[in-house]
Amino acid sequence: MSDPRREPLVRIRNLKKNFGTLEVLKGIDMDVHEGQIMALIGPSGSGKSTLLRTINQLEEVTSGEIWFDGTLVNAPLSHRAREKHLNALRRNIGMVFQHFNLFPHMTALENVTMAPVLLGLQTKDEAREKALRLLDKVGLGDRANYYPARLSGGQKQRVAIARALAMEPKMMLFDEVTSALDPELVGEVNRTMKQLAQENMTMLIVTHELKFAADTASHVVFMADGLIVEEGPPQQVLRDPVQARTRAFLQQDD
Amino acid sequence: MNLDFSVVPRMTDLLLWGVAWTIVLSVLSMVLSLILGAVFAVVRVSSIRLLRWPVQGLSWVFMGTPLLLQLYVVYFGLAELGLNLNAFSAGVIALSLHFAVYNADIIRAGIQAIDSGQYQAARSLGVSHVQAMRKVVVPQAMANVAPALGNMMIALLKESALVSAIGVMELTLSAQRAISQTFRPFEFYLAAAALYYLLNLVLQQALRLIERRTTLTR
Amino acid sequence: MDFDLMQRVWWFFAEASVATIYISALAIVLGLCLGFTAALASLSRLAVVRWPARAYVSVFRGTPALIQLFLLFFGGLQLGLELTPIQAGIIALGINIGAYMTESIRGAIVAVERGQMEAGRCLGLSHAQTMRRIILPQAARLMVRPLGVNSVALIKGSAIVSTISVTELTYTAHRFISSTYKPFEMFILAAIFYLVIITLFMRLIGWIDARVALED
Ligand SMILES: Nc1ncnc2c1ncn2[C@@H]1O[C@H](COP(=O)(O)OP(=O)(O)OP(=O)(O)O)[C@@H](O)[C@H]1O
Ligand SMILES: [Mg+2]
């Protein structure tokens, strides 16, 4: 799977992020290697979403460095140059949100094909064919022409995953993608993610589901109060943590 | 360009006179339109059809026609009915009626939006009907309708310019008087616009103060 | 009630309502153009773009439409800008309602969930692309009703052009009141035409609203 000798796909060094006077990230160092499935866990408000969102620059950072695939993500650039740089970056990083953020005025199929066609990455026919394949893969081949309003939460989330995959990203970010779902719909989304994991997609997953993290992740990072407290293989972090803070969190969660 | 703003200060008295009358006219109409609006609102939620229907009809007609047209009919119509009112009174009546109809709509919605559970919760704590209304229901309703009523008052101030069309002496007409003496429409209409803008700012500030007192802390 | 008189003059009101519709329609179109431009400008990242748009809204919503009309028509004449009363009426009304429409359009754009912009940007679309393909189509559905309310206000507000002698409904009513001393009859005639115009217009808005509503 991951080869530690190679350059990591994402390299984060001494990352800090403030919202006004509130320090949310207080110096994060983290590597994500190609093919790695990294689960990010921690109490509410610890900064997990913020960390995820700095990687594709939905949040600007206060200080520190983020490297993606050999380029400095938060390079100081003029506004114009930065926008161009970000558009290019984001094409390579898929993101799936807690609340799906599907485009309500487009069918499932249009949601998936819109960006690749608009950006000239695929022709209409190519995009359509590919989108149908992806929708099939997430189990929604028969829902291609449905509008989001007529899909269940689990189905919406799977369309959102297909939409991100259509850009052929090098990495996927997931921010609590099942926590807005009814319990009976969580499984179908988790299965889709596991399938992706088996295909060696690099994934960074913020989750509250420790069991899913234990089953799926190759690496677990525990965050608290804007810092990484502990990280390692799931069996170590989740079963036999070194830090008292991690133990307290895991106990509380059972 | 043929502009000379030095003529404006020479007419200061006339313009300030206009400002004063615009304030008197507007404030009077605001108060009347709120009182009348509350009355209309109560009538419209009442169960007495004989009262409800005329008010409904009135609001339908007043909401569907221009204020300027209403001004003309009130001004000339009252004379026709033998009520020889001056233009100022006709202006106040028309403005008050016109905005009362809109205020009534807002107040009615405010009354209907109050959760009956709030009243019941108060009563179940052993509070009397009057106290429940005074301490629970009315403050909530006030908080709900205050911003919309405030917008109406702002609209009223601006629309009060229309009464110049029936010869009521206020800011717009005083600007016109100044123009007929100096033949400088641009300068004086611009001055009038600036004065209206200032009045509007003052009113907004006043409304903000009132709103802060009526709205619940969020 | 002098029905005889009403029958004799109603045709003048019918003709005048054509003028009211014509003036209102053109002013609404002008207002929409200005409103869209100013709404997008007011959401710009750049203060030099944002500021004039905000000032436009503040000034034209903060002063009476009647004064704006006089300033354009009489003040314009003084500065050598020779507009016919109808032209001045359409332009003044359009600029005035544009300021209100700016707020309606801006409000609709802002009301589209923040996540939609994020989702678009995450797919690598530019800000402008996301605006055009994702945000505006959704905002369009939200702005139909508020813009309808603005337009109804404009149709009624168009009465002020009677003060510069444009022969529309209110002018006609005023003229006949002065010549016949029958204010109630003339009011009823004008009111009927206004109510018909506004009712039909609201039907149109309802129809547009239903057509653009999201399927669900
Ligand atoms: N845009 C923002 N402005 C101000 N504060 C913010 C903003 N976004 C997040 N925060 C604050 O930053 C802190 C970390 O938030 P973040 O969403 O990253 O936490 P989280 O670990 O994802 O929590 P959760 O598990 O509840 O999603 C919180 O205290 C939050 O209130
Ligand atoms: Mg979060």
XYZ file of C-alpha atoms and ligand atoms in Angstrom, chain A residues 17-20 22-25 41-53 59 98 175-176 206-208 223, chain C residues 114, ligand 1:
61
model
C -5.264 28.648 11.621
C -7.070 31.349 13.576
C -10.622 32.557 13.239
C -10.208 36.054 14.583
C -9.778 31.876 18.197
C -6.872 29.503 17.549
C -8.359 26.491 15.835
C -5.248 24.774 14.489
C -11.024 11.485 14.663
C -11.444 13.717 17.687
C -13.945 15.587 19.793
C -16.302 18.161 18.335
C -14.615 21.510 17.782
C -11.120 20.035 17.755
C -10.490 21.405 14.253
C -10.938 18.326 12.068
C -13.116 20.004 9.453
C -10.929 23.060 9.442
C -7.839 20.970 8.794
C -9.559 19.156 5.959
C -10.754 22.397 4.435
C -10.108 27.922 4.440
C -21.693 16.328 5.343
C -16.066 15.410 6.057
C -18.448 13.397 8.225
C -13.136 12.848 9.081
C -15.479 10.565 10.951
C -17.198 9.942 14.241
C -6.907 15.390 17.156
C -22.936 28.707 1.003
N -15.856 30.050 9.780
C -15.594 30.018 11.098
N -15.562 31.164 11.818
C -15.296 31.143 13.145
N -15.065 30.037 13.846
C -15.074 28.858 13.196
C -15.365 28.792 11.796
N -15.320 27.495 11.423
C -15.039 26.798 12.533
N -14.889 27.593 13.601
C -14.546 27.189 14.966
O -13.363 26.446 14.895
C -13.382 25.370 15.812
C -13.103 24.076 15.094
O -14.153 23.831 14.186
P -14.182 22.546 13.257
O -15.429 22.624 12.461
O -12.922 22.431 12.523
O -14.290 21.384 14.323
P -14.589 19.857 14.078
O -13.495 19.124 14.759
O -14.818 19.576 12.655
O -15.916 19.639 14.924
P -17.192 18.734 14.587
O -16.838 17.356 14.978
O -18.257 19.309 15.477
O -17.484 18.883 13.143
C -14.738 25.405 16.485
O -14.596 26.020 17.744
C -15.571 26.254 15.572
O -16.552 26.961 16.301
